[in-house]
PDB file of C-alpha atoms in Angstrom:
ATOM      1  CA  UNK J 105      25.901  16.739  10.322  1.00  0.00           C
ATOM      2  CA  UNK J 106      22.982  17.685   8.132  1.00  0.00           C
ATOM      3  CA  UNK J 107      19.498  16.687   9.246  1.00  0.00           C
ATOM      4  CA  UNK J 108      16.993  16.605   6.364  1.00  0.00           C
ATOM      5  CA  UNK J 109      14.572  19.524   6.708  1.00  0.00           C
ATOM      6  CA  UNK J 110      11.496  17.528   5.636  1.00  0.00           C
ATOM      7  CA  UNK J 111      11.782  15.131   8.613  1.00  0.00           C
ATOM      8  CA  UNK J 112      10.732  15.576  12.223  1.00  0.00           C
ATOM      9  CA  UNK J 113      12.806  14.355  15.152  1.00  0.00           C
ATOM     10  CA  UNK J 114      12.347  12.989  18.668  1.00  0.00           C
ATOM     11  CA  UNK J 115      14.500  13.775  21.676  1.00  0.00           C
ATOM     12  CA  UNK J 116      15.347  10.050  21.729  1.00  0.00           C
ATOM     13  CA  UNK J 117      17.128  10.616  18.354  1.00  0.00           C
ATOM     14  CA  UNK J 118      14.626   8.992  16.010  1.00  0.00           C
ATOM     15  CA  UNK J 119      13.429  10.649  12.810  1.00  0.00           C
ATOM     16  CA  UNK J 120       9.972  10.497  11.250  1.00  0.00           C
ATOM     17  CA  UNK J 121       8.932  11.161   7.672  1.00  0.00           C
ATOM     18  CA  UNK J 122       5.769  13.040   6.783  1.00  0.00           C
ATOM     19  CA  UNK J 123       2.885  10.572   6.562  1.00  0.00           C
ATOM     20  CA  UNK J 124       1.891   9.398   3.087  1.00  0.00           C
ATOM     21  CA  UNK J 125      -1.569   7.799   3.175  1.00  0.00           C
ATOM     22  CA  UNK J 126      -1.234   7.759   6.965  1.00  0.00           C
ATOM     23  CA  UNK J 127       2.082   5.832   6.927  1.00  0.00           C
ATOM     24  CA  UNK J 128       5.370   7.331   8.153  1.00  0.00           C
ATOM     25  CA  UNK J 129       8.911   5.946   8.013  1.00  0.00           C
ATOM     26  CA  UNK J 130      11.034   5.810  11.187  1.00  0.00           C
ATOM     27  CA  UNK J 131      14.808   5.648  11.587  1.00  0.00           C
ATOM     28  CA  UNK J 132      17.548   6.850  13.891  1.00  0.00           C
ATOM     29  CA  UNK J 133      19.462  10.038  13.250  1.00  0.00           C
ATOM     30  CA  UNK J 134      23.024  10.314  12.009  1.00  0.00           C
ATOM     31  CA  UNK J 135      23.907  11.757  15.432  1.00  0.00           C
ATOM     32  CA  UNK J 136      22.584   8.609  17.145  1.00  0.00           C
ATOM     33  CA  UNK J 137      24.232   6.275  14.603  1.00  0.00           C
ATOM     34  CA  UNK J 138      27.596   7.973  15.161  1.00  0.00           C
ATOM     35  CA  UNK J 139      27.196   7.820  18.951  1.00  0.00           C
ATOM     36  CA  UNK J 140      26.356   4.115  18.809  1.00  0.00           C
ATOM     37  CA  UNK J 141      29.310   3.168  16.650  1.00  0.00           C
ATOM     38  CA  UNK J 142      29.154   0.253  14.221  1.00  0.00           C
ATOM     39  CA  UNK J 143      25.673  -1.278  14.453  1.00  0.00           C
ATOM     40  CA  UNK J 144      25.934  -5.081  14.283  1.00  0.00           C
ATOM     41  CA  UNK J 145      22.389  -6.200  15.177  1.00  0.00           C
ATOM     42  CA  UNK J 146      18.891  -4.721  15.059  1.00  0.00           C
ATOM     43  CA  UNK J 147      15.703  -5.981  16.641  1.00  0.00           C
ATOM     44  CA  UNK J 148      12.809  -4.272  14.895  1.00  0.00           C
ATOM     45  CA  UNK J 149       9.107  -4.328  15.688  1.00  0.00           C
ATOM     46  CA  UNK J 150       7.172  -6.829  13.585  1.00  0.00           C
ATOM     47  CA  UNK J 151       4.430  -6.109  11.086  1.00  0.00           C
ATOM     48  CA  UNK J 152       1.153  -5.875  13.006  1.00  0.00           C
ATOM     49  CA  UNK J 153       2.802  -4.760  16.253  1.00  0.00           C
ATOM     50  CA  UNK J 154       1.323  -1.705  17.939  1.00  0.00           C
ATOM     51  CA  UNK J 155       3.900   0.894  18.964  1.00  0.00           C
ATOM     52  CA  UNK J 156       3.397   3.762  21.401  1.00  0.00           C
ATOM     53  CA  UNK J 157       5.091   7.153  21.190  1.00  0.00           C
ATOM     54  CA  UNK J 158       8.040   7.368  23.568  1.00  0.00           C
ATOM     55  CA  UNK J 159       8.053   3.651  24.391  1.00  0.00           C
ATOM     56  CA  UNK J 160      10.608   0.991  23.493  1.00  0.00           C
ATOM     57  CA  UNK J 161       9.820  -0.963  20.327  1.00  0.00           C
ATOM     58  CA  UNK J 162      13.150  -2.576  19.457  1.00  0.00           C
ATOM     59  CA  UNK J 163      16.867  -2.604  20.056  1.00  0.00           C
ATOM     60  CA  UNK J 164      20.084  -1.606  18.328  1.00  0.00           C
ATOM     61  CA  UNK J 165      23.312  -3.370  19.228  1.00  0.00           C
ATOM     62  CA  UNK J 166      26.669  -1.924  18.293  1.00  0.00           C
ATOM     63  CA  UNK J 167      30.294  -2.697  18.953  1.00  0.00           C
ATOM     64  CA  UNK J 168      30.083  -0.119  21.784  1.00  0.00           C
ATOM     65  CA  UNK J 169      26.730  -0.766  23.450  1.00  0.00           C
ATOM     66  CA  UNK J 170      23.101  -1.823  23.262  1.00  0.00           C
ATOM     67  CA  UNK J 171      20.487   0.900  22.857  1.00  0.00           C
ATOM     68  CA  UNK J 172      16.710   0.804  22.996  1.00  0.00           C
ATOM     69  CA  UNK J 173      14.761   1.904  19.940  1.00  0.00           C
ATOM     70  CA  UNK J 174      11.842   4.210  20.765  1.00  0.00           C
ATOM     71  CA  UNK J 175       8.866   4.933  18.566  1.00  0.00           C
ATOM     72  CA  UNK J 176       8.352   8.648  17.893  1.00  0.00           C
ATOM     73  CA  UNK J 177       4.616   8.059  17.225  1.00  0.00           C
ATOM     74  CA  UNK J 178       1.800   5.677  18.135  1.00  0.00           C
ATOM     75  CA  UNK J 179       0.366   3.316  15.562  1.00  0.00           C
ATOM     76  CA  UNK J 180       0.583  -0.042  13.826  1.00  0.00           C
ATOM     77  CA  UNK J 181       3.778  -1.284  12.189  1.00  0.00           C
ATOM     78  CA  UNK J 182       3.130  -1.998   8.501  1.00  0.00           C
ATOM     79  CA  UNK J 183       6.693  -2.805   7.387  1.00  0.00           C
ATOM     80  CA  UNK J 184      10.084  -3.575   8.936  1.00  0.00           C
ATOM     81  CA  UNK J 185      13.232  -2.936   6.906  1.00  0.00           C
ATOM     82  CA  UNK J 186      14.477  -6.429   6.108  1.00  0.00           C
ATOM     83  CA  UNK J 187      17.581  -4.960   4.426  1.00  0.00           C
ATOM     84  CA  UNK J 188      18.661  -3.485   7.775  1.00  0.00           C
ATOM     85  CA  UNK J 189      17.923  -6.769   9.550  1.00  0.00           C
ATOM     86  CA  UNK J 190      20.231  -8.523   7.058  1.00  0.00           C
ATOM     87  CA  UNK J 191      22.864  -5.730   7.016  1.00  0.00           C
ATOM     88  CA  UNK J 192      22.706  -3.602  10.198  1.00  0.00           C
ATOM     89  CA  UNK J 193      25.612  -1.445   8.979  1.00  0.00           C
ATOM     90  CA  UNK J 194      23.083   0.397   6.779  1.00  0.00           C
ATOM     91  CA  UNK J 195      22.026   2.245   9.935  1.00  0.00           C
ATOM     92  CA  UNK J 196      25.516   3.814  10.003  1.00  0.00           C
ATOM     93  CA  UNK J 197      26.160   4.234   6.290  1.00  0.00           C
ATOM     94  CA  UNK J 198      22.742   5.582   5.257  1.00  0.00           C
ATOM     95  CA  UNK J 199      20.660   6.533   8.329  1.00  0.00           C
ATOM     96  CA  UNK J 200      18.272   8.725   6.305  1.00  0.00           C
ATOM     97  CA  UNK J 201      18.051   6.527   3.198  1.00  0.00           C
ATOM     98  CA  UNK J 202      18.465   2.723   3.148  1.00  0.00           C
ATOM     99  CA  UNK J 203      19.024   2.555   6.906  1.00  0.00           C
ATOM    100  CA  UNK J 204      15.412   3.363   7.847  1.00  0.00           C
ATOM    101  CA  UNK J 205      13.980   0.945  10.415  1.00  0.00           C
ATOM    102  CA  UNK J 206      10.213   0.556  10.109  1.00  0.00           C
ATOM    103  CA  UNK J 207       7.032   2.060   8.697  1.00  0.00           C
ATOM    104  CA  UNK J 208       4.042   2.779  10.879  1.00  0.00           C
ATOM    105  CA  UNK J 209       0.402   3.674  10.219  1.00  0.00           C
ATOM    106  CA  UNK J 210       0.216   6.658  12.551  1.00  0.00           C
ATOM    107  CA  UNK J 211      -2.705   6.816  14.963  1.00  0.00           C
ATOM    108  CA  UNK J 212      -1.275   9.541  17.185  1.00  0.00           C
ATOM    109  CA  UNK J 213       1.639  11.920  16.792  1.00  0.00           C
ATOM    110  CA  UNK J 214       3.034  13.743  19.808  1.00  0.00           C
ATOM    111  CA  UNK J 215       3.164  17.533  19.700  1.00  0.00           C
ATOM    112  CA  UNK J 216       6.800  17.684  20.869  1.00  0.00           C
ATOM    113  CA  UNK J 217       8.530  16.395  17.717  1.00  0.00           C
ATOM    114  CA  UNK J 218      11.316  18.731  16.641  1.00  0.00           C
ATOM    115  CA  UNK J 219      12.089  20.431  13.343  1.00  0.00           C
ATOM    116  CA  UNK J 220      15.491  19.727  11.758  1.00  0.00           C
ATOM    117  CA  UNK J 221      16.881  23.015  13.054  1.00  0.00           C
ATOM    118  CA  UNK J 222      15.526  22.442  16.572  1.00  0.00           C
ATOM    119  CA  UNK J 223      16.922  18.889  16.602  1.00  0.00           C
ATOM    120  CA  UNK J 224      20.349  20.102  15.440  1.00  0.00           C
ATOM    121  CA  UNK J 225      20.367  22.599  18.312  1.00  0.00           C
ATOM    122  CA  UNK J 226      19.132  19.935  20.780  1.00  0.00           C
ATOM    123  CA  UNK J 227      21.715  17.325  19.703  1.00  0.00           C
ATOM    124  CA  UNK J 228      24.472  19.956  19.765  1.00  0.00           C
TER     125      UNK J 228
END
């Protein structure tokens, strides 16, 4: 498993892109996608929703289980990935590309986000 170096990671297995104009992209890691199994349904936060770092903001349902989606940062959702809503398997096939989940205008970023190397060690 190769975690992109330019991303930061939460201990809940979400990734976060570097903010461009204050907006970051959020998804789940390949490790989490593999652990979930085939994702068949996603419930994403809606545009305009406020998300809080470490709190539930959606849900991922797979053939194995249902898992909460946590936001790695606080802020306002500015876009939800409609492609993933229509084809949840993108979460498994392209977790770091087309399988991203939502974009958020970051108001607060926790200090405990991990680097790619630290996340790889954490996820084991």
